[in-house]
Short mmCIF file of C-alpha atoms in Angstrom, two decimals:
data_model
loop_
_atom_site.label_atom_id
_atom_site.label_comp_id
_atom_site.label_asym_id
_atom_site.label_seq_id
_atom_site.Cartn_x
_atom_site.Cartn_y
_atom_site.Cartn_z
CA MET B 1 64.14 32.76 54.03
CA GLN B 2 61.39 33.56 56.23
CA PRO B 3 58.57 30.86 56.62
CA ARG B 4 55.94 33.48 55.54
CA LEU B 5 57.99 33.66 52.16
CA VAL B 6 58.82 30.19 51.51
CA ALA B 7 54.99 29.51 51.99
CA SER B 8 54.37 32.60 49.27
CA VAL B 9 56.56 30.96 47.19
CA ALA B 10 55.30 27.51 47.08
CA ARG B 11 51.82 28.87 46.74
CA ALA B 12 53.02 30.58 43.83
CA ARG B 13 54.60 27.67 41.96
CA THR B 14 51.61 25.35 42.60
CA GLU B 15 49.27 27.79 41.26
CA GLY B 16 51.64 28.23 38.48
CA ARG B 17 51.93 24.66 37.75
CA ARG B 18 48.11 24.15 37.69
CA ASP B 19 47.73 26.99 35.22
CA ALA B 20 50.38 25.72 33.11
CA GLU B 21 48.48 22.25 33.44
CA LYS B 22 45.24 23.27 32.55
CA ALA B 23 46.74 25.25 29.39
CA LEU B 24 48.51 22.19 28.28
CA ALA B 25 45.04 20.24 28.50
CA LEU B 26 43.10 22.99 26.34
CA GLU B 27 46.12 22.46 23.60
CA MET B 28 45.66 18.73 23.78
CA THR B 29 41.74 18.72 23.61
CA ALA B 30 42.39 21.15 20.77
CA LEU B 31 44.26 18.82 18.72
CA LYS B 32 41.86 16.01 19.33
CA PRO B 33 39.63 15.10 16.28
CA VAL B 34 36.17 16.03 16.44
CA VAL B 35 33.29 13.77 17.14
CA LEU B 36 29.80 14.49 16.09
CA THR B 37 27.13 12.88 17.88
CA VAL B 38 24.49 11.98 15.35
CA ARG B 39 21.04 11.17 16.92
CA PRO B 40 19.18 8.35 15.40
CA ALA B 41 15.96 9.26 13.53
CA ALA B 42 13.00 8.97 15.50
CA GLY B 43 11.62 5.28 15.78
CA ALA B 44 15.04 4.22 14.31
CA ASP B 45 15.62 1.66 17.46
CA LYS B 46 12.18 0.48 17.63
CA PRO B 47 10.74 -2.62 16.24
CA GLY B 48 9.65 -2.92 12.73
CA GLY B 49 6.05 -4.63 11.86
CA THR B 50 5.40 -8.30 10.51
CA ALA B 51 6.99 -9.11 7.26
CA PHE B 52 4.85 -10.76 4.37
CA GLY B 53 6.22 -14.31 2.76
CA TYR B 54 5.75 -14.98 -1.06
CA ASN B 55 5.49 -18.21 -2.88
CA TYR B 56 4.87 -19.19 -6.49
CA VAL B 57 3.61 -22.87 -6.98
CA ARG B 58 4.33 -24.15 -9.97
CA PRO B 59 1.19 -25.47 -11.65
CA LYS B 60 0.72 -29.14 -12.96
CA ALA B 61 -1.17 -27.67 -15.90
CA PRO B 62 1.02 -27.07 -19.00
CA GLU B 63 -1.44 -24.25 -20.02
CA LEU B 64 -0.94 -22.48 -16.62
CA ASP B 65 3.18 -22.53 -17.04
CA SER B 66 3.28 -18.80 -18.74
CA PHE B 67 1.45 -17.31 -15.90
CA PHE B 68 3.85 -19.31 -13.33
CA ALA B 69 6.85 -17.62 -15.17
CA LEU B 70 5.20 -14.29 -15.19
CA ALA B 71 4.81 -14.51 -11.37
CA GLN B 72 7.80 -16.29 -10.26
CA ASP B 73 10.21 -14.39 -12.76
CA GLY B 74 9.01 -10.85 -12.13
CA ASP B 75 8.37 -11.53 -8.23
CA LEU B 76 4.91 -10.47 -9.40
CA LEU B 77 3.52 -10.22 -6.08
CA ARG B 78 6.50 -8.81 -3.86
CA LYS B 79 6.58 -5.78 -6.39
CA LEU B 80 2.92 -4.79 -6.17
CA PRO B 81 3.53 -1.06 -4.96
CA GLU B 82 0.45 -1.36 -2.37
CA LEU B 83 2.18 -4.41 -0.89
CA GLN B 84 5.24 -2.92 -0.76
CA ALA B 85 3.90 -0.18 0.96
CA ILE B 86 2.42 -2.01 3.70
CA ASP B 87 4.98 -4.90 4.09
CA GLY B 88 6.49 -4.88 7.83
CA LEU B 89 4.01 -1.98 8.31
CA LEU B 90 1.69 -3.47 10.76
CA VAL B 91 2.20 -5.92 13.66
CA LEU B 92 0.24 -9.17 12.99
CA PRO B 93 -0.05 -11.88 15.21
CA ARG B 94 1.43 -14.13 12.37
CA PRO B 95 2.70 -13.40 8.86
CA ILE B 96 0.52 -13.32 5.74
CA THR B 97 1.86 -15.65 3.05
CA PHE B 98 1.09 -14.37 -0.59
CA VAL B 99 0.44 -17.54 -3.06
CA THR B 100 0.18 -18.11 -6.65
CA ALA B 101 -1.07 -21.24 -7.29
CA GLN B 102 -3.13 -23.68 -9.55
CA CYS B 103 -6.44 -23.57 -8.07
CA GLN B 104 -8.87 -25.66 -10.75
CA GLU B 105 -10.98 -22.63 -11.20
CA PRO B 106 -10.44 -18.95 -11.65
CA ASN B 107 -10.34 -17.64 -7.80
CA ALA B 108 -8.86 -15.71 -5.45
CA PHE B 109 -9.35 -16.36 -1.55
CA TYR B 110 -7.76 -15.72 1.86
CA SER B 111 -7.16 -18.98 4.01
CA ALA B 112 -7.36 -18.37 7.58
CA GLN B 113 -6.05 -21.77 8.52
CA ARG B 114 -3.00 -21.25 6.44
CA GLY B 115 -2.49 -17.40 6.81
CA GLU B 116 -2.32 -17.35 2.92
CA VAL B 117 -3.74 -15.03 0.16
CA VAL B 118 -4.04 -16.92 -2.95
CA LEU B 119 -4.01 -15.62 -6.41
CA CYS B 120 -4.96 -18.69 -8.82
CA TYR B 121 -3.29 -19.04 -12.46
CA GLU B 122 -6.69 -19.60 -13.53
CA THR B 123 -7.95 -16.05 -12.59
CA MET B 124 -4.41 -14.41 -14.42
CA LYS B 125 -5.66 -16.39 -17.47
CA VAL B 126 -9.32 -15.56 -17.62
CA LEU B 127 -8.04 -11.81 -16.85
CA LEU B 128 -5.80 -11.79 -19.65
CA GLU B 129 -8.17 -13.43 -22.25
CA ARG B 130 -10.88 -10.24 -21.01
CA GLY B 131 -8.22 -7.95 -21.50
CA ARG B 132 -7.25 -9.11 -25.12
CA ALA B 133 -10.72 -9.11 -25.92
CA LEU B 134 -11.14 -5.34 -24.82
CA GLU B 135 -8.01 -4.63 -26.62
CA GLN B 136 -9.34 -5.96 -30.07
CA GLU B 137 -13.24 -4.90 -29.70
CA GLN B 138 -12.24 -1.38 -28.73
CA SER B 139 -8.71 -0.95 -30.71
CA LEU B 140 -7.13 -0.29 -27.17
CA GLY B 141 -3.61 -0.71 -28.64
CA ALA B 142 -1.12 -2.98 -27.63
CA GLY B 143 -0.36 -3.42 -24.06
CA TYR B 144 -3.70 -3.01 -22.70
CA ALA B 145 -4.60 -6.64 -22.23
CA GLN B 146 -1.22 -6.91 -19.74
CA ALA B 147 -2.32 -3.65 -18.23
CA TYR B 148 -5.94 -5.00 -17.60
CA LEU B 149 -4.34 -8.10 -15.97
CA ARG B 150 -2.08 -6.26 -13.84
CA ALA B 151 -4.77 -3.42 -12.64
CA ASN B 152 -7.31 -6.43 -11.83
CA LEU B 153 -4.87 -8.56 -9.90
CA ARG B 154 -3.74 -5.84 -7.75
CA PHE B 155 -7.15 -5.02 -6.70
CA ILE B 156 -8.17 -8.54 -6.30
CA VAL B 157 -4.98 -9.56 -3.99
CA LEU B 158 -5.45 -6.13 -2.24
CA HIS B 159 -9.22 -7.32 -1.68
CA GLU B 160 -8.33 -10.41 -0.32
CA THR B 161 -5.55 -8.79 1.93
CA GLY B 162 -8.53 -7.02 3.45
CA HIS B 163 -9.88 -10.31 4.74
CA ALA B 164 -6.59 -11.26 6.00
CA LEU B 165 -6.19 -7.97 8.07
CA ILE B 166 -9.83 -8.31 9.49
CA ASP B 167 -9.23 -11.51 10.58
CA LEU B 168 -5.64 -11.60 11.63
CA LEU B 169 -6.06 -7.95 13.76
CA GLU B 170 -9.70 -8.59 14.85
CA ILE B 171 -10.78 -5.35 12.84
CA PRO B 172 -14.42 -4.41 13.72
CA ILE B 173 -16.50 -4.12 10.86
CA THR B 174 -20.22 -3.00 10.78
CA GLY B 175 -22.01 -4.19 7.37
CA ARG B 176 -21.09 -6.55 4.57
CA GLU B 177 -16.93 -7.61 5.10
CA GLU B 178 -16.82 -7.61 1.11
CA ASP B 179 -17.89 -4.26 0.76
CA ALA B 180 -15.77 -3.05 3.59
CA VAL B 181 -12.75 -5.13 1.72
CA ASP B 182 -13.49 -3.53 -1.64
CA GLN B 183 -13.12 0.07 0.06
CA LEU B 184 -9.76 -0.97 1.51
CA ALA B 185 -8.46 -2.15 -2.07
CA THR B 186 -9.84 1.25 -3.43
CA THR B 187 -8.15 3.16 -0.79
CA LEU B 188 -4.89 1.37 -0.95
CA MET B 189 -4.81 1.87 -4.90
CA GLN B 190 -5.10 5.22 -4.16
CA ARG B 191 -2.57 5.93 -1.67
CA PHE B 192 -0.02 3.82 -2.50
CA ALA B 193 0.13 3.45 -6.22
CA GLY B 194 3.64 3.17 -7.93
CA MET B 195 5.67 6.71 -7.32
CA ASP B 196 6.19 6.55 -10.99
CA GLU B 197 2.31 6.24 -12.08
CA SER B 198 0.57 9.57 -12.78
CA SER B 199 -2.94 10.37 -11.83
CA ALA B 200 -4.49 9.01 -15.06
CA GLN B 201 -3.00 5.42 -14.48
CA VAL B 202 -4.11 4.91 -11.13
CA THR B 203 -7.83 6.21 -12.53
CA ASP B 204 -7.26 3.65 -15.10
CA ASN B 205 -6.52 0.94 -13.08
CA LEU B 206 -9.23 1.39 -10.96
CA ARG B 207 -11.51 1.63 -13.64
CA MET B 208 -10.09 -1.44 -15.15
CA ALA B 209 -10.71 -3.00 -12.02
CA ALA B 210 -14.51 -1.70 -11.82
CA ASN B 211 -14.92 -3.05 -15.36
CA TRP B 212 -14.51 -6.45 -14.37
CA PHE B 213 -17.27 -6.27 -11.95
CA LEU B 214 -19.62 -5.78 -14.87
CA VAL B 215 -18.25 -8.40 -17.11
CA ARG B 216 -19.12 -10.98 -14.23
CA SER B 217 -22.41 -9.53 -14.17
CA THR B 218 -25.79 -11.16 -16.19
CA GLY B 219 -28.13 -8.75 -15.17
CA ALA B 220 -30.47 -11.29 -14.41
CA TYR B 221 -30.50 -12.55 -10.94
CA ASN B 222 -31.87 -15.58 -8.55
CA LEU B 223 -32.54 -15.76 -4.90
CA ASP B 224 -28.94 -16.86 -4.22
CA ALA B 225 -27.50 -13.65 -6.27
CA TYR B 226 -29.45 -11.47 -3.92
CA ALA B 227 -28.27 -13.45 -0.56
CA ASP B 228 -24.53 -13.71 -1.63
CA GLU B 229 -21.84 -12.27 0.78
CA HIS B 230 -20.81 -10.13 -2.06
CA ALA B 231 -22.80 -7.28 -3.46
CA LEU B 232 -24.13 -7.60 -7.06
CA GLY B 233 -21.42 -6.49 -9.80
CA GLU B 234 -23.48 -3.63 -10.94
CA GLN B 235 -23.35 -2.33 -7.13
CA ARG B 236 -19.58 -2.75 -6.86
CA TYR B 237 -18.86 -1.23 -10.26
CA PHE B 238 -20.89 2.23 -8.72
CA ASN B 239 -19.19 1.90 -5.39
CA LEU B 240 -16.07 2.05 -6.66
CA GLN B 241 -16.61 4.84 -9.16
CA CYS B 242 -18.39 6.56 -6.35
CA LEU B 243 -15.12 6.48 -4.28
CA LEU B 244 -13.09 7.35 -7.01
CA TYR B 245 -15.03 10.48 -7.89
CA GLY B 246 -15.27 11.46 -4.18
CA SER B 247 -11.48 11.13 -3.72
CA ASN B 248 -11.20 14.28 -5.87
CA PRO B 249 -14.23 15.58 -7.79
CA ALA B 250 -12.47 17.98 -9.94
CA ARG B 251 -10.18 15.71 -11.18
CA TYR B 252 -12.64 12.81 -11.84
CA VAL B 253 -15.56 14.97 -12.75
CA GLY B 254 -15.57 13.13 -16.04
CA ILE B 255 -16.90 9.93 -14.30
CA VAL B 256 -20.19 12.20 -13.90
CA THR B 257 -20.11 13.80 -17.16
CA GLU B 258 -19.66 10.81 -19.12
CA GLY B 259 -22.64 8.65 -17.54
CA ASP B 260 -20.46 6.44 -15.39
CA LEU B 261 -21.91 7.49 -12.07
CA PRO B 262 -25.69 9.19 -11.81
CA GLN B 263 -25.44 12.64 -10.63
CA ALA B 264 -27.84 11.66 -7.64
CA ARG B 265 -25.46 9.37 -6.53
CA ALA B 266 -22.32 11.52 -6.93
CA LYS B 267 -23.33 14.25 -4.92
CA GLY B 268 -22.76 12.07 -1.63
CA CYS B 269 -19.52 10.59 -3.07
CA PRO B 270 -17.02 13.38 -1.56
CA ALA B 271 -18.29 12.97 2.06
CA GLU B 272 -18.38 8.84 1.36
CA ALA B 273 -14.94 8.81 0.28
CA ARG B 274 -13.68 11.02 3.06
CA ARG B 275 -15.57 8.58 5.51
CA VAL B 276 -14.18 5.30 3.88
CA SER B 277 -10.54 6.54 4.00
CA ARG B 278 -10.55 7.94 7.65
CA ALA B 279 -12.40 4.76 9.01
CA TRP B 280 -9.84 2.32 7.43
CA LEU B 281 -6.82 4.68 8.66
CA ARG B 282 -8.14 5.04 12.10
CA LEU B 283 -8.87 0.94 12.20
CA LEU B 284 -4.98 0.23 11.30
CA LEU B 285 -3.27 3.27 12.92
CA PRO B 286 -3.18 1.10 16.54
CA HIS B 287 -1.40 -1.75 14.62
CA ILE B 288 1.41 0.05 13.23
CA ALA B 289 4.74 -0.88 14.17
CA PRO B 290 6.51 1.22 16.74
CA LYS B 291 9.22 1.97 14.31
CA PHE B 292 6.58 3.83 12.13
CA GLU B 293 3.96 4.93 14.75
CA MET B 294 2.16 8.31 13.60
CA THR B 295 -0.89 10.47 14.44
CA GLU B 296 -3.55 10.62 11.92
CA GLU B 297 -2.68 13.94 11.01
CA LYS B 298 0.90 13.01 10.18
CA ALA B 299 -0.26 9.84 8.19
CA ASN B 300 -2.41 12.35 6.24
CA ARG B 301 0.29 14.89 5.39
CA LEU B 302 2.70 11.74 4.17
CA PHE B 303 -0.09 10.75 1.97
CA GLU B 304 -0.59 14.29 0.61
CA GLN B 305 3.30 14.32 0.40
CA ARG B 306 3.61 11.03 -1.35
CA GLU B 307 0.80 12.08 -3.93
CA ARG B 308 2.85 14.98 -4.61
CA GLU B 309 6.07 13.39 -5.30
CA ARG B 310 4.16 10.67 -7.34
CA SER B 311 2.61 13.12 -9.66
CA ARG B 312 6.10 15.21 -10.04
CA ASN B 313 7.97 11.91 -10.96
CA ALA B 314 5.13 11.35 -13.68
CA ASP B 315 5.58 14.58 -15.13
CA ILE B 316 9.32 14.74 -15.17
CA PRO B 317 10.49 14.53 -18.82
CA TYR B 318 13.32 12.20 -20.03
CA VAL B 319 15.01 11.41 -22.95
CA ARG B 320 13.28 8.44 -24.68
#
């Protein structure tokens, strides 16, 4: 065979073998299982925030045992919807521990030294007694006293949480800190109410909290009261009513028509409510954990979505 012909045959064999190997490779690839590459959700690989701690301290006074049982058996603080929403959301220099304990007097406070928000059993006792008195005086129906207790302890705990956040995150506050944390508590109860709570229930919770301000007011004050770090009970009452009305004037118009908020104050409440909500959002956004980081616009969209879902959940019928 001539050399040129030999080379041509060899080249043909090589090309044929290469084509055959390529075809075999394609067939083998087709037989391999399909592997889907799932991209992790945005932020899934980023660190979360600082988790809260919870502690229910057994009281020494037997008359407070029922409140200890209420707190511990139901894991009361951990299950507050507002705390559930922000637990692990923020990056804190150290954890906040939420505590129920005997304090020798009705009280609630934030201890900067221990990093604790403390709710006293004596406060729970007084709140329940006040709720029972209202339930009886105004024929409000069974269960009102428990609702009054829960609504007020939610506001009180969130108020003290505000003090903790201002301290730990060194949040700048111009004006009275007590007013600022009242505003935060109100905002959290509106933004992070339980997903099964209706708008009417959210309103009732905040108005029960406002009622507690009036209960503690005497109407007659000395210089110490005017100099106190807290606003007068009547002022705190109307401030809360203003934020509630201002958040949705159409929904809460009854607050004005029923005389719980003077029209002169009500006119400025929508703008005031927007400023308060926007201010706290902007103050806290820089401290959101990388896992949940978001813009102000996205946060507002999430709030709106949560409100829609919560309203829908509250309206879904079921067999009773």
